[in-house]
Coordinates of C-alpha atoms and ligand atoms in Angstrom, one line a residue:
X30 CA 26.6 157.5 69.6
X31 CA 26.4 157.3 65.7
X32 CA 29.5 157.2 63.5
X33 CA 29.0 160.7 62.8
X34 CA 28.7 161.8 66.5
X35 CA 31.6 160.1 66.9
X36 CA 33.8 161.5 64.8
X37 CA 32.6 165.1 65.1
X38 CA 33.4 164.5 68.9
X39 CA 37.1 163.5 68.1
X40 CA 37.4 166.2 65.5
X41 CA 36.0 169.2 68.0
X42 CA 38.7 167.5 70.6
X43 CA 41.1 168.1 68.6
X44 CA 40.5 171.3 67.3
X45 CA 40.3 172.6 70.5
X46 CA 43.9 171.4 70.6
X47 CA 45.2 173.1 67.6
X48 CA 43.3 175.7 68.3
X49 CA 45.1 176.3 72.2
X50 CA 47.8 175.5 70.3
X51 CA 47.4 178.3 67.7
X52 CA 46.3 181.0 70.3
X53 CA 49.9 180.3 72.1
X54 CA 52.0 180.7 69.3
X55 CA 50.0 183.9 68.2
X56 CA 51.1 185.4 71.5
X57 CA 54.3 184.9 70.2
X58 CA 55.1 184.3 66.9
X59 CA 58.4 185.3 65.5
X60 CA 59.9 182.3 68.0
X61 CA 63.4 183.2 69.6
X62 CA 66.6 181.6 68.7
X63 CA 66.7 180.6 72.5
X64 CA 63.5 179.2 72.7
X65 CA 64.0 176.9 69.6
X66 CA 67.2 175.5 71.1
X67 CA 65.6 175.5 74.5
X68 CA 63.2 173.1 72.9
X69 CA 65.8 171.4 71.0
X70 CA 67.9 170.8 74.0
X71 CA 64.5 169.4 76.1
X72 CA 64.1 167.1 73.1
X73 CA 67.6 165.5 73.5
X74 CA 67.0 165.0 76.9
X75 CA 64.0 163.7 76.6
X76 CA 65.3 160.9 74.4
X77 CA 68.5 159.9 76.2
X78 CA 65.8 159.6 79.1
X79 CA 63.4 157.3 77.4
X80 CA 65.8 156.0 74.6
X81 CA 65.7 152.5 76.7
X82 CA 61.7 152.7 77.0
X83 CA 61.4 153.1 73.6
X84 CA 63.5 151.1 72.4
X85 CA 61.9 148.6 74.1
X86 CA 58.1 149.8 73.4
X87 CA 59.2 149.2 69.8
X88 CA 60.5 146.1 70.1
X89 CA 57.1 144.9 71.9
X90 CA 55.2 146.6 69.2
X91 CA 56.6 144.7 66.3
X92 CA 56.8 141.6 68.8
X93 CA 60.6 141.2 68.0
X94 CA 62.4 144.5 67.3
X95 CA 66.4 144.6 67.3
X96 CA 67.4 146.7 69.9
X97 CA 70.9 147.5 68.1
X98 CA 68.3 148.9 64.7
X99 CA 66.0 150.8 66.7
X100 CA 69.6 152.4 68.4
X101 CA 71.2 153.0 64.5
X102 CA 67.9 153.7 62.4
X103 CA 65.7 155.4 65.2
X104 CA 67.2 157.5 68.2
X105 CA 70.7 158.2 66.9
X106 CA 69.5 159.8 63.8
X107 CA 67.4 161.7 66.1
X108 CA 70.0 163.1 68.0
X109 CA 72.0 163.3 65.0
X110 CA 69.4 165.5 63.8
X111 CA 69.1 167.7 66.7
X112 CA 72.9 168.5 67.0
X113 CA 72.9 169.4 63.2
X114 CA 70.4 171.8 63.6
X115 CA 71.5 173.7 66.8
X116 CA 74.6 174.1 65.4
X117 CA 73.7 175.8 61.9
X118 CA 70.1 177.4 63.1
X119 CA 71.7 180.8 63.9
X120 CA 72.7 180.9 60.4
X121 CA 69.8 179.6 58.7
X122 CA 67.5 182.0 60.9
X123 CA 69.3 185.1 59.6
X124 CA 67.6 187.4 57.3
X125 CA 69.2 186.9 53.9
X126 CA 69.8 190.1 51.5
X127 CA 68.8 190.1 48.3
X128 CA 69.5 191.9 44.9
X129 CA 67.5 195.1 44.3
X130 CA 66.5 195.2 40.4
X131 CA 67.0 198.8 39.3
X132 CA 63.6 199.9 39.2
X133 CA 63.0 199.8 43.0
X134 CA 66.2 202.0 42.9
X135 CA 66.8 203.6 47.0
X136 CA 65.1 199.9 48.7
X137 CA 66.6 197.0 50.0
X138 CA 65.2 193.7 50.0
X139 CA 65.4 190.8 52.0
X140 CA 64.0 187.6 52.9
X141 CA 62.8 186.8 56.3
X142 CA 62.5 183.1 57.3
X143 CA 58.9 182.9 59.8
X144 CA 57.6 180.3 61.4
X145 CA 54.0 179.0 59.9
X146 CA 52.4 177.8 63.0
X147 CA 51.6 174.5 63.9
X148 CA 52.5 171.8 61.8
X149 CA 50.6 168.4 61.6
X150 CA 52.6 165.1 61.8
X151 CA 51.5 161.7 60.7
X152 CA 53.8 159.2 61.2
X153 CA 53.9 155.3 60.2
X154 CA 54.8 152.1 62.0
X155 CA 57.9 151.0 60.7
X156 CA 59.9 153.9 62.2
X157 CA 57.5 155.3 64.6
X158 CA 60.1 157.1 66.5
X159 CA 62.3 158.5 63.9
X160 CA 59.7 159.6 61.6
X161 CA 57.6 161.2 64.3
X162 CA 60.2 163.2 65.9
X163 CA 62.8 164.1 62.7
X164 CA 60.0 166.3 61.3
X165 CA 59.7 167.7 65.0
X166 CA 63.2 168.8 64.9
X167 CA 63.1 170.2 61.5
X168 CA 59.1 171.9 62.8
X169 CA 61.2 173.2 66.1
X170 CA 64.1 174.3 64.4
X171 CA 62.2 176.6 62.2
X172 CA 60.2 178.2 65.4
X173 CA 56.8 176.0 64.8
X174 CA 54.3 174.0 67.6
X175 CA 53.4 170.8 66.4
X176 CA 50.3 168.0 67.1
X177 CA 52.1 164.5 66.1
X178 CA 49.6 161.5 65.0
X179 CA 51.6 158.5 65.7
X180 CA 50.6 154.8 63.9
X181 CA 48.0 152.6 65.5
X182 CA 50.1 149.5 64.5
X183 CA 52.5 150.9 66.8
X184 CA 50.7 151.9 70.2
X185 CA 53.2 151.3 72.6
X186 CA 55.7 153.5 71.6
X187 CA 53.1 155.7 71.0
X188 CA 52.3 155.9 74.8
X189 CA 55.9 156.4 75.2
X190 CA 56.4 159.3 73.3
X191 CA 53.2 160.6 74.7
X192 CA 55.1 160.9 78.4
X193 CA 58.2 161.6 77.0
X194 CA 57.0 164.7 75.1
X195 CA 54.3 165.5 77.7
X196 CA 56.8 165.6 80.8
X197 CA 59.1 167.9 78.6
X198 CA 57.2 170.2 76.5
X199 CA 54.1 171.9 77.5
X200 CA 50.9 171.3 75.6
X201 CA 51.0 174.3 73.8
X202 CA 54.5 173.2 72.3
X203 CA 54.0 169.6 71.5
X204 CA 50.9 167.3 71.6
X205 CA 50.7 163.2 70.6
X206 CA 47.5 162.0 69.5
X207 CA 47.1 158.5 69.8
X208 CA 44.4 156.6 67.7
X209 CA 43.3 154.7 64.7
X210 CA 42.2 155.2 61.1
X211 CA 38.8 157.5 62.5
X212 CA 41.5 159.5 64.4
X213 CA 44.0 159.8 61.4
X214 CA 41.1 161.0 59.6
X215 CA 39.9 163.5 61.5
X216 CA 43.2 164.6 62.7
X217 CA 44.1 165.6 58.8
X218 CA 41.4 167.8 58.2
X219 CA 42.6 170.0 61.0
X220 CA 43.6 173.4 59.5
X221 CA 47.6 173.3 60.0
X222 CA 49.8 175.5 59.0
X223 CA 51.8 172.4 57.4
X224 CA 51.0 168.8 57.4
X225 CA 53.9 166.1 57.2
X226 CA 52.8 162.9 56.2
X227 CA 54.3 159.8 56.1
X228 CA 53.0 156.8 54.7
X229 CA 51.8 154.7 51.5
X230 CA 51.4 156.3 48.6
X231 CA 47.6 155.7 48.2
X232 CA 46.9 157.1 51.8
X233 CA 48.6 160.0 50.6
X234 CA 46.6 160.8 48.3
X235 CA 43.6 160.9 50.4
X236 CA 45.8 163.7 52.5
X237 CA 45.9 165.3 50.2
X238 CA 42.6 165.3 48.9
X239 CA 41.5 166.6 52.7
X240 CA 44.3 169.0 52.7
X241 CA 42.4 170.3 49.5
X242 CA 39.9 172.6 51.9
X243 CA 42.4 174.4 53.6
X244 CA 45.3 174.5 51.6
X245 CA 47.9 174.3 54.2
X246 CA 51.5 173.4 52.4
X247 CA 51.8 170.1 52.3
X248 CA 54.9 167.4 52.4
X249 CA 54.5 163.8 51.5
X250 CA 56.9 161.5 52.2
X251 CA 55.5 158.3 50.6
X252 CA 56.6 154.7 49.4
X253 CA 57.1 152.9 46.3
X254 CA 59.6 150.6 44.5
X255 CA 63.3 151.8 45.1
X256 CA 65.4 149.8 42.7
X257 CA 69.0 148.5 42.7
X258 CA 70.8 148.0 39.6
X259 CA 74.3 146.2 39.5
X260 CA 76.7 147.0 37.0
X261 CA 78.0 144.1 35.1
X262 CA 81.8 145.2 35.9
X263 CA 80.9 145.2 39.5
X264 CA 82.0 142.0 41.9
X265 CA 78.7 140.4 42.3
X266 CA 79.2 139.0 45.7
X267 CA 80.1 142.7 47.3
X268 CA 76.9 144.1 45.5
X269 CA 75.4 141.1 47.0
X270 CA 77.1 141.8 50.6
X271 CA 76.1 145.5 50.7
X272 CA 72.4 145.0 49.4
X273 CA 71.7 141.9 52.0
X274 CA 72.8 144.1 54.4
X275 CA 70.4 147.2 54.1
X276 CA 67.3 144.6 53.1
X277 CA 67.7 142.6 56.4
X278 CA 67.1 145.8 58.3
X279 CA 64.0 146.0 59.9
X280 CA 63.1 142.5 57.7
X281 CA 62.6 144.6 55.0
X282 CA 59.9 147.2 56.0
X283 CA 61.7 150.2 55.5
X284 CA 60.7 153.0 53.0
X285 CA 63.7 153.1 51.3
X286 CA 65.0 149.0 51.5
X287 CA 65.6 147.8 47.7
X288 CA 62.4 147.2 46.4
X289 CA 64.3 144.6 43.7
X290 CA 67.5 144.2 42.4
X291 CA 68.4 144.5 38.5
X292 CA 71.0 142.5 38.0
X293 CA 73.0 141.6 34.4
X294 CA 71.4 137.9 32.9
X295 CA 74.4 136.2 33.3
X296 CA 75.0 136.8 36.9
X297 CA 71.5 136.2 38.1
X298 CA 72.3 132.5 40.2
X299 CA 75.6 134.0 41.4
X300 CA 73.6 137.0 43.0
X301 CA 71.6 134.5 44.4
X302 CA 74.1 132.9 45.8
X303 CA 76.5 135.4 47.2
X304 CA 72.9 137.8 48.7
X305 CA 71.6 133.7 50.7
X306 CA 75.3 133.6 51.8
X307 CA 75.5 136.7 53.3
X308 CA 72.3 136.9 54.7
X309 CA 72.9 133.6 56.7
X310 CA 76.2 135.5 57.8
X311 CA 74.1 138.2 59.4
X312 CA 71.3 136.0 61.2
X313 CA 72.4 132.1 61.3
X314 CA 69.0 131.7 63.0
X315 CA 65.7 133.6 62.4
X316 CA 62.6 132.1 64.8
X317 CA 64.8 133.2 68.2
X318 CA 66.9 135.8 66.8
X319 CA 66.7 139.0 68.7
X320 CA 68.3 140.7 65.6
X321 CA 66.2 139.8 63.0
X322 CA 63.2 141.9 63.3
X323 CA 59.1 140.3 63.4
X324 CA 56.6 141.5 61.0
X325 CA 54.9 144.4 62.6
X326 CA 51.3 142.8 62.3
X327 CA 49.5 139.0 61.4
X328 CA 47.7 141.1 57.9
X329 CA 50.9 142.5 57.2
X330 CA 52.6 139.1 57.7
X331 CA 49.4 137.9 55.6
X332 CA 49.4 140.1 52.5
X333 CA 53.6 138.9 52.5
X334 CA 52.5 135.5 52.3
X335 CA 49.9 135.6 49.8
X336 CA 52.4 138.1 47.6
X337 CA 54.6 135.2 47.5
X338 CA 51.8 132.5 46.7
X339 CA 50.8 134.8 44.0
X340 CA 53.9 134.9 42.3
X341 CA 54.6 131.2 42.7
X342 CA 51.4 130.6 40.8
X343 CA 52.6 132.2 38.4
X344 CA 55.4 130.4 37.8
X345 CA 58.3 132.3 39.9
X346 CA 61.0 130.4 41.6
X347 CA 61.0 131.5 44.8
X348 CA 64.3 131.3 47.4
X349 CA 63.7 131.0 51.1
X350 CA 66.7 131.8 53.1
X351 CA 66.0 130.5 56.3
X352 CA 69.7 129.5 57.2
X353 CA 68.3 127.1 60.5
X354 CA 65.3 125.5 58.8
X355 CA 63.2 126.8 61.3
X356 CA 59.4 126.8 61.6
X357 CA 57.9 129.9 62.0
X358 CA 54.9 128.8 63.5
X359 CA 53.1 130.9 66.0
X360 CA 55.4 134.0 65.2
X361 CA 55.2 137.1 63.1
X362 CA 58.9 136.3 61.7
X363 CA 59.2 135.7 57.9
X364 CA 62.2 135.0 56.5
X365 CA 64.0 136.4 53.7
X366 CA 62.6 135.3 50.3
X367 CA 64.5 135.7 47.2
X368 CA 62.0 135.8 43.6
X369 CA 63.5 135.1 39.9
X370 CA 61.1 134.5 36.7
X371 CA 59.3 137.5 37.8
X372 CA 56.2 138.5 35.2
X373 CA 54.5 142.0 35.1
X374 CA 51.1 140.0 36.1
X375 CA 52.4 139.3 39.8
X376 CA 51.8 141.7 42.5
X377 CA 55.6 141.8 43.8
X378 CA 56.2 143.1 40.6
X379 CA 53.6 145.9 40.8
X380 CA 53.4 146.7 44.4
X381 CA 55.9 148.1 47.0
X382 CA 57.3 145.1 48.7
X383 CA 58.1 146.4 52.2
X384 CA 59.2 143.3 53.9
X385 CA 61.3 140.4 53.5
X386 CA 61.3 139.6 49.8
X387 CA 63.6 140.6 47.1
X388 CA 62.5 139.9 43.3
X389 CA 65.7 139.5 41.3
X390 CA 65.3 140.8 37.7
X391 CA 68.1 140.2 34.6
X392 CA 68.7 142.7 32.4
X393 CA 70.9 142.7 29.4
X394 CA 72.5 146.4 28.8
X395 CA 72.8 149.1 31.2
X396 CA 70.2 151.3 28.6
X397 CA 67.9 148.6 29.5
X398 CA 67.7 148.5 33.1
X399 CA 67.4 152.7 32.9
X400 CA 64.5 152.0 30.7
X401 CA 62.8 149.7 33.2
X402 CA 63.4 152.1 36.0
X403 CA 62.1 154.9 33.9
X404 CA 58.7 153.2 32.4
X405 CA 57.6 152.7 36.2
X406 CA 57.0 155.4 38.8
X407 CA 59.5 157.5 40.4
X408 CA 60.9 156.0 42.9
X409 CA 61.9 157.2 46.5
X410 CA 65.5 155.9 45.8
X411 CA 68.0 154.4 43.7
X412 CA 71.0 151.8 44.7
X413 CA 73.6 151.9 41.6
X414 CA 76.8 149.6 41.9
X415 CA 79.6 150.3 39.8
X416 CA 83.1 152.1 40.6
X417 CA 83.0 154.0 37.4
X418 CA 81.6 157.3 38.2
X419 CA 81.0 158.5 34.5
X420 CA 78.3 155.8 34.3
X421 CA 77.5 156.9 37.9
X422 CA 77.0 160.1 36.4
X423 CA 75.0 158.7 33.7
X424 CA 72.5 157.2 36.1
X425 CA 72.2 160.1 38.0
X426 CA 71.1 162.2 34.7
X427 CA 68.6 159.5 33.0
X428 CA 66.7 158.7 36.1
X429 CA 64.7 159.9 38.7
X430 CA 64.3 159.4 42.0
X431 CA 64.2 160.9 45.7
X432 CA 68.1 160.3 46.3
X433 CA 70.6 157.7 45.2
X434 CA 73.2 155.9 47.0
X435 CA 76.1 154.7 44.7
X436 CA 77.6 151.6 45.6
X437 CA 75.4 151.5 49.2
X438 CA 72.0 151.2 50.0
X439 CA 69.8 153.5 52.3
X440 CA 72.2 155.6 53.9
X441 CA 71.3 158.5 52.3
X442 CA 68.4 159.3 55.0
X443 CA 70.5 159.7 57.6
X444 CA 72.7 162.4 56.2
X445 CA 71.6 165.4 57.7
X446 CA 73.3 168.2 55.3
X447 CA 70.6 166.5 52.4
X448 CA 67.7 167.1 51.4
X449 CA 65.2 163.5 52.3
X450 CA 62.0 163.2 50.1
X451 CA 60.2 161.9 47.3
X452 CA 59.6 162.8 43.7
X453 CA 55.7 162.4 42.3
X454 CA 54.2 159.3 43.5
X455 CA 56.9 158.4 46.1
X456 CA 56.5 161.9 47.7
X457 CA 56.8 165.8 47.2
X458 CA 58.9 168.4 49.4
X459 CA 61.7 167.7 51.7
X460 CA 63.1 167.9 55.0
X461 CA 66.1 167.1 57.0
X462 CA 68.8 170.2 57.8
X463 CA 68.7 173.4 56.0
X464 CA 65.8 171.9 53.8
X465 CA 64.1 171.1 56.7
X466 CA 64.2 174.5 58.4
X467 CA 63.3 176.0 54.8
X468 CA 60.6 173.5 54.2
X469 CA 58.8 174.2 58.1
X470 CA 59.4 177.9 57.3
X471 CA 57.9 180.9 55.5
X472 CA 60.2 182.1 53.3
X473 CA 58.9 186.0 52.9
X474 CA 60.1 188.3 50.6
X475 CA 60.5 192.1 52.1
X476 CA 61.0 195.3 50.3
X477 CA 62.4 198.1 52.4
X478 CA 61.5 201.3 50.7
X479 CA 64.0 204.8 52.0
X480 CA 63.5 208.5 52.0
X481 CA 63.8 208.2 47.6
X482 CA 60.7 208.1 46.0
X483 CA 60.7 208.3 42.3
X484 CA 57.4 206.9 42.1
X485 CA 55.3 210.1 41.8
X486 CA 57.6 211.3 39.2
X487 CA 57.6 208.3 36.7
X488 CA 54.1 207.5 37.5
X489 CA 50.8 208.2 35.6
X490 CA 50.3 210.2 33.6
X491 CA 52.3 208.0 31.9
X492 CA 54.5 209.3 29.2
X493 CA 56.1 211.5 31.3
X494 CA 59.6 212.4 30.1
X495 CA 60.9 210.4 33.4
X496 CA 59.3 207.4 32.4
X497 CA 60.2 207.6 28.9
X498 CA 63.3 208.2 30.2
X499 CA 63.9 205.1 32.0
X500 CA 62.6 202.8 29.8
X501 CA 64.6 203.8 27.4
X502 CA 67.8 203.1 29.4
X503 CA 66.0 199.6 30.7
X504 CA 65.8 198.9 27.2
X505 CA 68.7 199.9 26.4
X506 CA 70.1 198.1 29.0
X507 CA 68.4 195.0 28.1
X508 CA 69.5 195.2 24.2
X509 CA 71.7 191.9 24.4
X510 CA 70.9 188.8 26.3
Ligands
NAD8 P1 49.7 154.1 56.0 O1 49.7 155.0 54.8 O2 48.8 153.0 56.0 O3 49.6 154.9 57.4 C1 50.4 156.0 57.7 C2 49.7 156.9 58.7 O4 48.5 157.4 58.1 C3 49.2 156.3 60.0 O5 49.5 157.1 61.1 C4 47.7 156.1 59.8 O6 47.0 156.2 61.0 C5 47.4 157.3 58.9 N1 46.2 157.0 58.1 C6 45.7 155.9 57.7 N2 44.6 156.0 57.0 C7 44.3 157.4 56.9 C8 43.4 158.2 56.3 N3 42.3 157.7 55.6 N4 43.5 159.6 56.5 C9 44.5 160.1 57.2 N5 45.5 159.4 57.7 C10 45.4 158.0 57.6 O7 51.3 153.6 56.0 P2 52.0 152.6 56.9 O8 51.5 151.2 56.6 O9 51.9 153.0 58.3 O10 53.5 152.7 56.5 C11 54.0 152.1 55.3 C12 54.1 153.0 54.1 O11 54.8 154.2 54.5 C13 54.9 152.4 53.0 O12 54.3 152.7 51.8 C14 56.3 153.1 53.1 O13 57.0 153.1 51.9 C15 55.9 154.4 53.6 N6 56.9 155.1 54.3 C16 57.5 156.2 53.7 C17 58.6 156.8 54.3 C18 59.3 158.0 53.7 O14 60.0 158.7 54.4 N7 59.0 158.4 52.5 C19 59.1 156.4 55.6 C20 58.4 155.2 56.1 C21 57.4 154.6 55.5

């Protein structure tokens, strides 16, 4: 088989599922509020069933996975997710009324909240549970079938979540596809009636590009550098605490970890020392440490390495907190790696980090951090540490990014009653609670016309006396702003 037969084979596969898929949900479309909770219910119990298989599929993929993270970061928020949502859905389903301009005097309008379809999920390694099955509860909530494309760097929990979703849902609701790159392909030039992806930003764009031909909506939740700027009133050593915290997660490979740290010039060493000290707090050891999670894969471990090389070339001074002095021979563990004299020509400087490394860069007013954060790309999120809230205020004005956590890193995603996305290159839409349900629906405006008609008597020939007759009062009407 050629290339091409190939991957016509696997697109025709799965367009035969989408296309079951469709045919159910045509039967019936406008989804009940039962069966949306009956699916929401079957997905709870599907994951206090596995939640120990997974857990420990993850932990095999990555080769070291903490348990206690995948618990916290993966199947809580899940669950999290799923209670939020049965509890407001009967709300968010309702039809909402809407204002009646004068001219459709006699109708009522509304808005009617309809589920598209099926929406398409794509779903990375780092969080290959969470990320695959939050957009499910959001795609569920909001009355949709969905075909989720789980990561090929992460195959065993794919498997899992194969049997867990195939013993509870029936093929018509739910369907993993499991696969590489040529599947990934394929699978995003299905016509959905939504696509979710998340991933880098540069993958992104080819979704999009593919999405191009048949226009379904599209949200991208995508990567990038999230800053975290210390103010120079703030103790060093808690900003220090609270970062090293959030970056050990995972070892760093976590969408929204702090990408770097702007810190005043002054207080650059103490950072350093306070962030090596608190990190050694959380994992003494590294090489055996159940907590402190692998790299996920040897090129990912690779392009790490050689990101650190690169800057030490070019003259960076480069901390290695490995509190044991291990060797790490043999494993995919890295430890944490703090950067100072950082130039624009290294690549930790111009690409997402996503692992274990934090570049440390001095700044000298609070202006001139926001003007760093601002001459770069949006990011997906923004750590600011400082207990005055007027200059919290002030940060959340001059800059841009997907969400901000003031004086904490990271928790934002988990909060359920916000909105969780990006803003141009780190991502565009939302989803997570209401904006979730909004975001997987079909917001469609209706117009209810009654017995009144006033059209035949204002309408052409124009210049009737009714016509002129209301536009004078609309213009009248309209005389001051
Ligand atoms: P990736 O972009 O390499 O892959 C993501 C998914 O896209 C995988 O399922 C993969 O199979 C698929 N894919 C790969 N090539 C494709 C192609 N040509 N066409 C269609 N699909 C393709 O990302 P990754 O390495 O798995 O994850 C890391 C990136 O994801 C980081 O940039 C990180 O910031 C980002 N991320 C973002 C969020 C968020 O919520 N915004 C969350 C986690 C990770």
């Amino acid at each position: 088989m050629t290339s091409a037969d190939t991957s016509h084979s696997i697109y025709d596969q799965l367009n035969a599922s989408l296309g079951a898929m469709r045919k159910s949900y045509n039967c019936t479309p406008d989804t009940s509020y039962d069966e949306r909770i009956s699916r929401l219910k079957r997905l709870h119990t599907g994951l206090l069933e596995y939640k120990d298989r997974l857990v420990s599929a993850v932990n095999q993929d990555f080769s070291n996975r903490a348990s206690a993270e995948t618990m916290m970061i993966e199947i809580l928020p899940v669950l999290e997710g799923i209670r939020y949502n049965k509890k407001n859905l009967r709300k968010w389903m309702k039809q909402s009324d809407r204002h009646t301009p004068l001219m459709l005097m006699g109708a009522k309008t509304k808005v009617h909240y309809q589920p598209l379809g099926v929406v398409g999920i794509v779903v990375p390694w780092n969080f290959p549970i969470f990320l695959g099955l939050s957009p499910l509860v959001g795609a569920f909530a909001a009355g949709n079938r969905a075909m989720i494309k789980t990561s090929e760097f992460a195959p065993e929990t794919g498997k899992v979540l194969e049997e867990m979703l195939g013993k509870h849902f029936s093929e018509h609701e739910v369907v993993v596809v499991n696969g590489g790159v040529e599947v990934a392909t394929e699978f995003t030039r299905l016509a959905f009636d939504h696509i979710v992806f998340t991933g880098s930003t540069q993958v992104g764009r080819i979704v999009m590009r593919a999405a191009a031909e048949n226009l379904p909506p599209v949200t991208l939740e995508l990567g990038g550098k999230s800053p975290a700027i210390i103010h120079d009133s703030f103790p060093i050593e808690e900003a220090a605490k609270r970062i090293a915290f959030g970056k050990g997660l995972n070892a760093g490979q976590v969408c929204v970890s702090p990408d770097y740290v702007l810190v005043p010039k002054s207080k650059v060493s103490e950072f350093a020392e306070a962030f090596t000290s608190s990190f050694s707090q959380h994992y003494p050891t590294l090489r055996d440490n159940p907590d402190y999670t692998a790299i996920i894969t040897e090129r990912q471990r690779d392009r790490l390495v050689d990101n650190l090389n690169d800057a030490k070339q070019k003259g960076a001074l480069i901390r290695t907190i490995n509190p044991a002095n291990e060797s790490f021979e043999g494993t995919r563990k890295l430890p944490m790696h703090l950067v100072t004299n950082v130039t624009p020509d290294m690549r930790v400087f111009q690409e997402e980090i996503f692992g274990p490394i934090l570049p440390v860069i001095p700044y000298d007013t609070l202006d001139d951090a926001i003007d760093y954060v601002n001459e770069r790309d949006r990011p997906l999120a923004l750590y600011y540490f400082d207990w005055d809230s007027n200059r919290g205020e002030k940060i959340l004005k001059k800059t841009h990014s997907g969400g901000v956590c003031i004086n904490e890193v990271m928790t934002h995603t988990v909060v359920d009653d916000m909105p969780f996305g990006g803003v141009g290159p780190s991502g565009m839409g939302h989803y997570h609670g209401k904006e979730g349900f909004l975001n997987f629906s079909k917001a469609k405006g209706v117009v209810i016309k009654g017995k009144l008609d006033a059209n035949h008597l204002i309408g052409a020939p124009w210049n009737n006396k009714y016509f002129n007759f209301f536009v004078n009062f609309q213009l009248r009407r309209f005389k001051k702003f």
